[in-house]
PDB file of C-alpha atoms in Angstrom:
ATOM      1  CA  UNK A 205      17.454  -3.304  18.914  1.00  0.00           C
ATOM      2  CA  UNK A 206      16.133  -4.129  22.632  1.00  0.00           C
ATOM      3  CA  UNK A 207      15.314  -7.711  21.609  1.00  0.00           C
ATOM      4  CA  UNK A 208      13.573  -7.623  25.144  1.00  0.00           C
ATOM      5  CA  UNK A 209      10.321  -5.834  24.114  1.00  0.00           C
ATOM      6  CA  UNK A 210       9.262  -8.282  21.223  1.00  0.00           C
ATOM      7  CA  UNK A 211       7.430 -11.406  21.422  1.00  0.00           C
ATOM      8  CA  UNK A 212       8.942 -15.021  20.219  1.00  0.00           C
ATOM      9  CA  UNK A 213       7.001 -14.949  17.292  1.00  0.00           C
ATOM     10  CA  UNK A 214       8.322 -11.570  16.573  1.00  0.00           C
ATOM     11  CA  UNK A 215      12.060 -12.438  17.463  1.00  0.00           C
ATOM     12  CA  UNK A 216      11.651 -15.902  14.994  1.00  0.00           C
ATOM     13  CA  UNK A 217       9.847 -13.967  12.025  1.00  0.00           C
ATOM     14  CA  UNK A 218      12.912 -11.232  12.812  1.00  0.00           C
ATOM     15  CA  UNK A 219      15.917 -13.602  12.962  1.00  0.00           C
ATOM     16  CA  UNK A 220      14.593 -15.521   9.544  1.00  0.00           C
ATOM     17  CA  UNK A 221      14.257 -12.186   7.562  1.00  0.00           C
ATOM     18  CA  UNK A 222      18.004 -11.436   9.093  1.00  0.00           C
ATOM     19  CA  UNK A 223      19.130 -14.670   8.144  1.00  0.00           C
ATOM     20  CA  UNK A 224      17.332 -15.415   4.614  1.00  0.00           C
ATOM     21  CA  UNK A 225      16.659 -11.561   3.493  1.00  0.00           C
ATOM     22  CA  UNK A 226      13.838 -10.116   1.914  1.00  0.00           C
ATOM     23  CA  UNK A 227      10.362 -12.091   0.518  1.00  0.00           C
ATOM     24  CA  UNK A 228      11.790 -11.477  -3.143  1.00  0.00           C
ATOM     25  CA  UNK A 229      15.397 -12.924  -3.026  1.00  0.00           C
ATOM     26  CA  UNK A 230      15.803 -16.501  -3.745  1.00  0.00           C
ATOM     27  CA  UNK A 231      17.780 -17.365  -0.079  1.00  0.00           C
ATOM     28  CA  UNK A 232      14.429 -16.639   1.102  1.00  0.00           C
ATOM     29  CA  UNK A 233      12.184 -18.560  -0.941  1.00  0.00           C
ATOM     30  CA  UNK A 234      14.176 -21.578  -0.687  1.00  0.00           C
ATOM     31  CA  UNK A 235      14.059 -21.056   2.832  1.00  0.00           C
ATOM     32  CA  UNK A 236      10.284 -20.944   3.035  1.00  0.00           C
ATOM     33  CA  UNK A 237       9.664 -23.843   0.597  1.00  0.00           C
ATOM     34  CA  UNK A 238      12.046 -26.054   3.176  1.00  0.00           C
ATOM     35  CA  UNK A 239      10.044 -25.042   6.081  1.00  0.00           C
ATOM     36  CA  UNK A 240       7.328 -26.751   7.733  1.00  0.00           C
ATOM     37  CA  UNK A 241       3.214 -25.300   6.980  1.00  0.00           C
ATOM     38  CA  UNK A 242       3.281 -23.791  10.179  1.00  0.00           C
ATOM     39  CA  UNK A 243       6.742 -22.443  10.320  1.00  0.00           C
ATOM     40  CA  UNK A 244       5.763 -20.974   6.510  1.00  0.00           C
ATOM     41  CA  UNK A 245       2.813 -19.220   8.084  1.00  0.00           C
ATOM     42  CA  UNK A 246       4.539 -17.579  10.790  1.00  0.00           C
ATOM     43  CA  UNK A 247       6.977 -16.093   8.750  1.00  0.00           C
ATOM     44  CA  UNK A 248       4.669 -15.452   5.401  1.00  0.00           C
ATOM     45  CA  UNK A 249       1.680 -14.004   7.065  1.00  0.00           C
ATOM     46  CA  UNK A 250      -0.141 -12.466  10.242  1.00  0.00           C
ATOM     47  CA  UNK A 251      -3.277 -13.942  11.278  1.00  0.00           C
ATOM     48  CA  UNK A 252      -4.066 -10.358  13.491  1.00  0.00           C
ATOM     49  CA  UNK A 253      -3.618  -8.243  10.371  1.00  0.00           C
ATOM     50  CA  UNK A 254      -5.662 -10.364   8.084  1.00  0.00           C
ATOM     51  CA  UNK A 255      -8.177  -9.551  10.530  1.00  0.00           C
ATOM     52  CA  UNK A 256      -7.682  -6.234  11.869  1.00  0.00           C
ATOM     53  CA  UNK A 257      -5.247  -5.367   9.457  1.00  0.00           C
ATOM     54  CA  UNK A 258      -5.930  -1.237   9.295  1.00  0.00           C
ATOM     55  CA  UNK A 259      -5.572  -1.065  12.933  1.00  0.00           C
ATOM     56  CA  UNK A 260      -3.044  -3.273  13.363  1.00  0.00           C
ATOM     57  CA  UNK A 261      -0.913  -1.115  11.241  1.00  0.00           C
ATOM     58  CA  UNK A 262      -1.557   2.107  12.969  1.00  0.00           C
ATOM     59  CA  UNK A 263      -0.937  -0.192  16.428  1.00  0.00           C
ATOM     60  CA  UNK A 264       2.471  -1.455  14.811  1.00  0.00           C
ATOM     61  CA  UNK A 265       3.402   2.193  13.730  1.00  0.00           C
ATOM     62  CA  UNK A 266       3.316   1.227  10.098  1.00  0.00           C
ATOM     63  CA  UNK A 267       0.276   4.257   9.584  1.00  0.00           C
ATOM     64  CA  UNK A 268       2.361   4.935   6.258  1.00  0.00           C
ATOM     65  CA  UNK A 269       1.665   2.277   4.583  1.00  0.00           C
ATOM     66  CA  UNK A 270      -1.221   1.614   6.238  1.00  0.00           C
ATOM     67  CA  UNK A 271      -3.075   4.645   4.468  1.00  0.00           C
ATOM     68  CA  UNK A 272      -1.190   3.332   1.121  1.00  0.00           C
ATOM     69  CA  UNK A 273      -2.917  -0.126   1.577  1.00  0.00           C
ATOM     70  CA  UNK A 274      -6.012   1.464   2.496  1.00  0.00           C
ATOM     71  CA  UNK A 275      -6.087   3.731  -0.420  1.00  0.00           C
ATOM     72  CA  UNK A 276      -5.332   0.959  -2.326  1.00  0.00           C
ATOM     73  CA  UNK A 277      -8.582  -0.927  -1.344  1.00  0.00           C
ATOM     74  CA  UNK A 278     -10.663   2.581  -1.578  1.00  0.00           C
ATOM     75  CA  UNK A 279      -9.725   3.100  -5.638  1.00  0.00           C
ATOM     76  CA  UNK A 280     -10.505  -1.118  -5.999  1.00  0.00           C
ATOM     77  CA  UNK A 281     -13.841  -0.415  -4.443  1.00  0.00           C
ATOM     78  CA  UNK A 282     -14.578   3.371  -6.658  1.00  0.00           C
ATOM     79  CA  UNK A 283     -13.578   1.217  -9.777  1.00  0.00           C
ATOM     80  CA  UNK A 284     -16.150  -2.105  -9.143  1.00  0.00           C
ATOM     81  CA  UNK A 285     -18.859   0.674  -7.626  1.00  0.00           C
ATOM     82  CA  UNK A 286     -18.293   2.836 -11.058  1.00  0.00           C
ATOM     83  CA  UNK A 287     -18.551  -0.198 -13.241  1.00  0.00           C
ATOM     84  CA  UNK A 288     -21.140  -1.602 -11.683  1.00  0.00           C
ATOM     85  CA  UNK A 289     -23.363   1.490 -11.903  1.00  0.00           C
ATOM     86  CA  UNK A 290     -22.178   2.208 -15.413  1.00  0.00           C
ATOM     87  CA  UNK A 291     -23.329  -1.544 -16.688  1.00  0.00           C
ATOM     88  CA  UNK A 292     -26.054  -2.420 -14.629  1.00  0.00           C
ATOM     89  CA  UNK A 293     -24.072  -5.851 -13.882  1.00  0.00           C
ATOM     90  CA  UNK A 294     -23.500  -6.704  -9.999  1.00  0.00           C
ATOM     91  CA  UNK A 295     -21.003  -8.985  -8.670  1.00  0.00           C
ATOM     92  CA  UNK A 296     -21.950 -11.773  -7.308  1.00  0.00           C
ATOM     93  CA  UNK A 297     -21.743 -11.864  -3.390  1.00  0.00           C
ATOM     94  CA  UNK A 298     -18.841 -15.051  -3.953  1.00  0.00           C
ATOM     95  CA  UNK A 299     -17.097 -12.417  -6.035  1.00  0.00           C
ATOM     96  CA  UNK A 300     -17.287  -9.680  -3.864  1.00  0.00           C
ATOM     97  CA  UNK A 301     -16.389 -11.915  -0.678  1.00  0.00           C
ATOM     98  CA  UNK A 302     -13.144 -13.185  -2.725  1.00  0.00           C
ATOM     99  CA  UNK A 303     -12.001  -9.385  -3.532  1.00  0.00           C
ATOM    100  CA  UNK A 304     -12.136  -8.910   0.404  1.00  0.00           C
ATOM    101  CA  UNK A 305     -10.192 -11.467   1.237  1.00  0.00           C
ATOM    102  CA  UNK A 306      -7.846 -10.799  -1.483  1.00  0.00           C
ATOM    103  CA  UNK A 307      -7.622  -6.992   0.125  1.00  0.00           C
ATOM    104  CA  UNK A 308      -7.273  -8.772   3.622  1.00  0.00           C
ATOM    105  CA  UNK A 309      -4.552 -10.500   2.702  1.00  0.00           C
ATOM    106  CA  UNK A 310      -2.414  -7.530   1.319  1.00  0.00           C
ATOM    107  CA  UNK A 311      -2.307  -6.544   5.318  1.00  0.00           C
ATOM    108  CA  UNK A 312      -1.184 -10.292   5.819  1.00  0.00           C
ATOM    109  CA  UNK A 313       1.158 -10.797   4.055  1.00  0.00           C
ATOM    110  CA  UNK A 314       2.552  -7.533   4.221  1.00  0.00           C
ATOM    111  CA  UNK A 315       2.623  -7.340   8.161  1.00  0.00           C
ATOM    112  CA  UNK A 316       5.607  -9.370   8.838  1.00  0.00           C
ATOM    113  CA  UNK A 317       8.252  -8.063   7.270  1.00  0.00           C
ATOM    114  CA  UNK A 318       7.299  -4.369   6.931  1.00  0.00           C
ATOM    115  CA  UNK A 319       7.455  -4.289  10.833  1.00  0.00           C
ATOM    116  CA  UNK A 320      10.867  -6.197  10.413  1.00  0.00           C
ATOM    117  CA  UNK A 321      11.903  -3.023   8.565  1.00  0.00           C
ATOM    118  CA  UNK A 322      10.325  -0.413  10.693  1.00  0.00           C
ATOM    119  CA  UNK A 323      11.811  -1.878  13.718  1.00  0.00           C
ATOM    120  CA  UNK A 324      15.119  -3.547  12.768  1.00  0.00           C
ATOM    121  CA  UNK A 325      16.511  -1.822   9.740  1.00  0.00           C
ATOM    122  CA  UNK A 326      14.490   1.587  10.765  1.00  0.00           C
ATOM    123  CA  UNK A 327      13.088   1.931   7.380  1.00  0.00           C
ATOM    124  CA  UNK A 328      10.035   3.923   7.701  1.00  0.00           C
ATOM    125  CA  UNK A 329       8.632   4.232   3.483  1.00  0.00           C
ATOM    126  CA  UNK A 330       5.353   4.603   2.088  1.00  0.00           C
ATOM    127  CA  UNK A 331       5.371   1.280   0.217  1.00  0.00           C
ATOM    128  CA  UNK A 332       3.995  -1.491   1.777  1.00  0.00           C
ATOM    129  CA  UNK A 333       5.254  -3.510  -1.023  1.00  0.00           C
ATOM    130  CA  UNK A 334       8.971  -3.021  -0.184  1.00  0.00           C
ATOM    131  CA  UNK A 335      11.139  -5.981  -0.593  1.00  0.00           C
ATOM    132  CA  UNK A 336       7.736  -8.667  -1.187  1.00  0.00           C
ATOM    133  CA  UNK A 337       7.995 -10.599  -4.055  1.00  0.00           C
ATOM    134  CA  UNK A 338       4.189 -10.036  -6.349  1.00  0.00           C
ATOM    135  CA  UNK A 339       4.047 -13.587  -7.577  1.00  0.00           C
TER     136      UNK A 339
END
């Protein structure tokens, strides 16, 4: 890996998933709990793809699980649009402003270390969810 073409904040969020391993072992979480708030969001999520997560994906080369993410928040949005139409019952707009941030933050949190993959273990799956921990 040409460590020359990545950022500091890429190198740091690279050399603490080499040193502590993935989001689900317990090195890691340890790791993260000792850490200071801003070191924790560094590592634990990207500001960029909570924003512009599906095209930061396709910028970072993770299209892959990009489209899984995205299809993801397309069957979450057939299922509330079906149910909603079926029962007459809307969500209310705090609701529905909560389930987008919720979908925002699966690009977050996800960013980080599925570009550590991509780039320094070459991985290159379809799951977006490889090697997180769910809860």
């Amino acid at each position: 890996m040409d460590r020359s073409k990545y950022s500091e904040k890429w190198l740091a969020r690279f050399d603490f998933f080499e040193q502590y391993g993935a989001p689900s072992t317990p090195e890691h979480k340890a790791a993260i709990k000792a850490a200071k708030p801003g070191r924790r969001i560094l590592i634990g999520m990207n500001i960029i793809a909570f924003f512009f997560g599906f095209i930061y994906f396709f910028v970072l080369g993770l299209w892959k699980k990009n489209l899984v993410l995205f299809g993801i928040c397309i069957v979450i949005g057939l299922v509330l649009g079906v149910f909603q139409a079926v029962t007459g019952f809307y969500l209310p707009q705090g609701i529905d402003i909560g389930i987008n941030i919720a979908l925002a933050m699966m690009w977050s949190m996800t960013a980080n270390y599925a570009y550590y993959l991509k780039e320094v273990k070459g991985s290159d799956s379809w799951n977006p969810f490889e090697g997180m921990r769910m809860i």
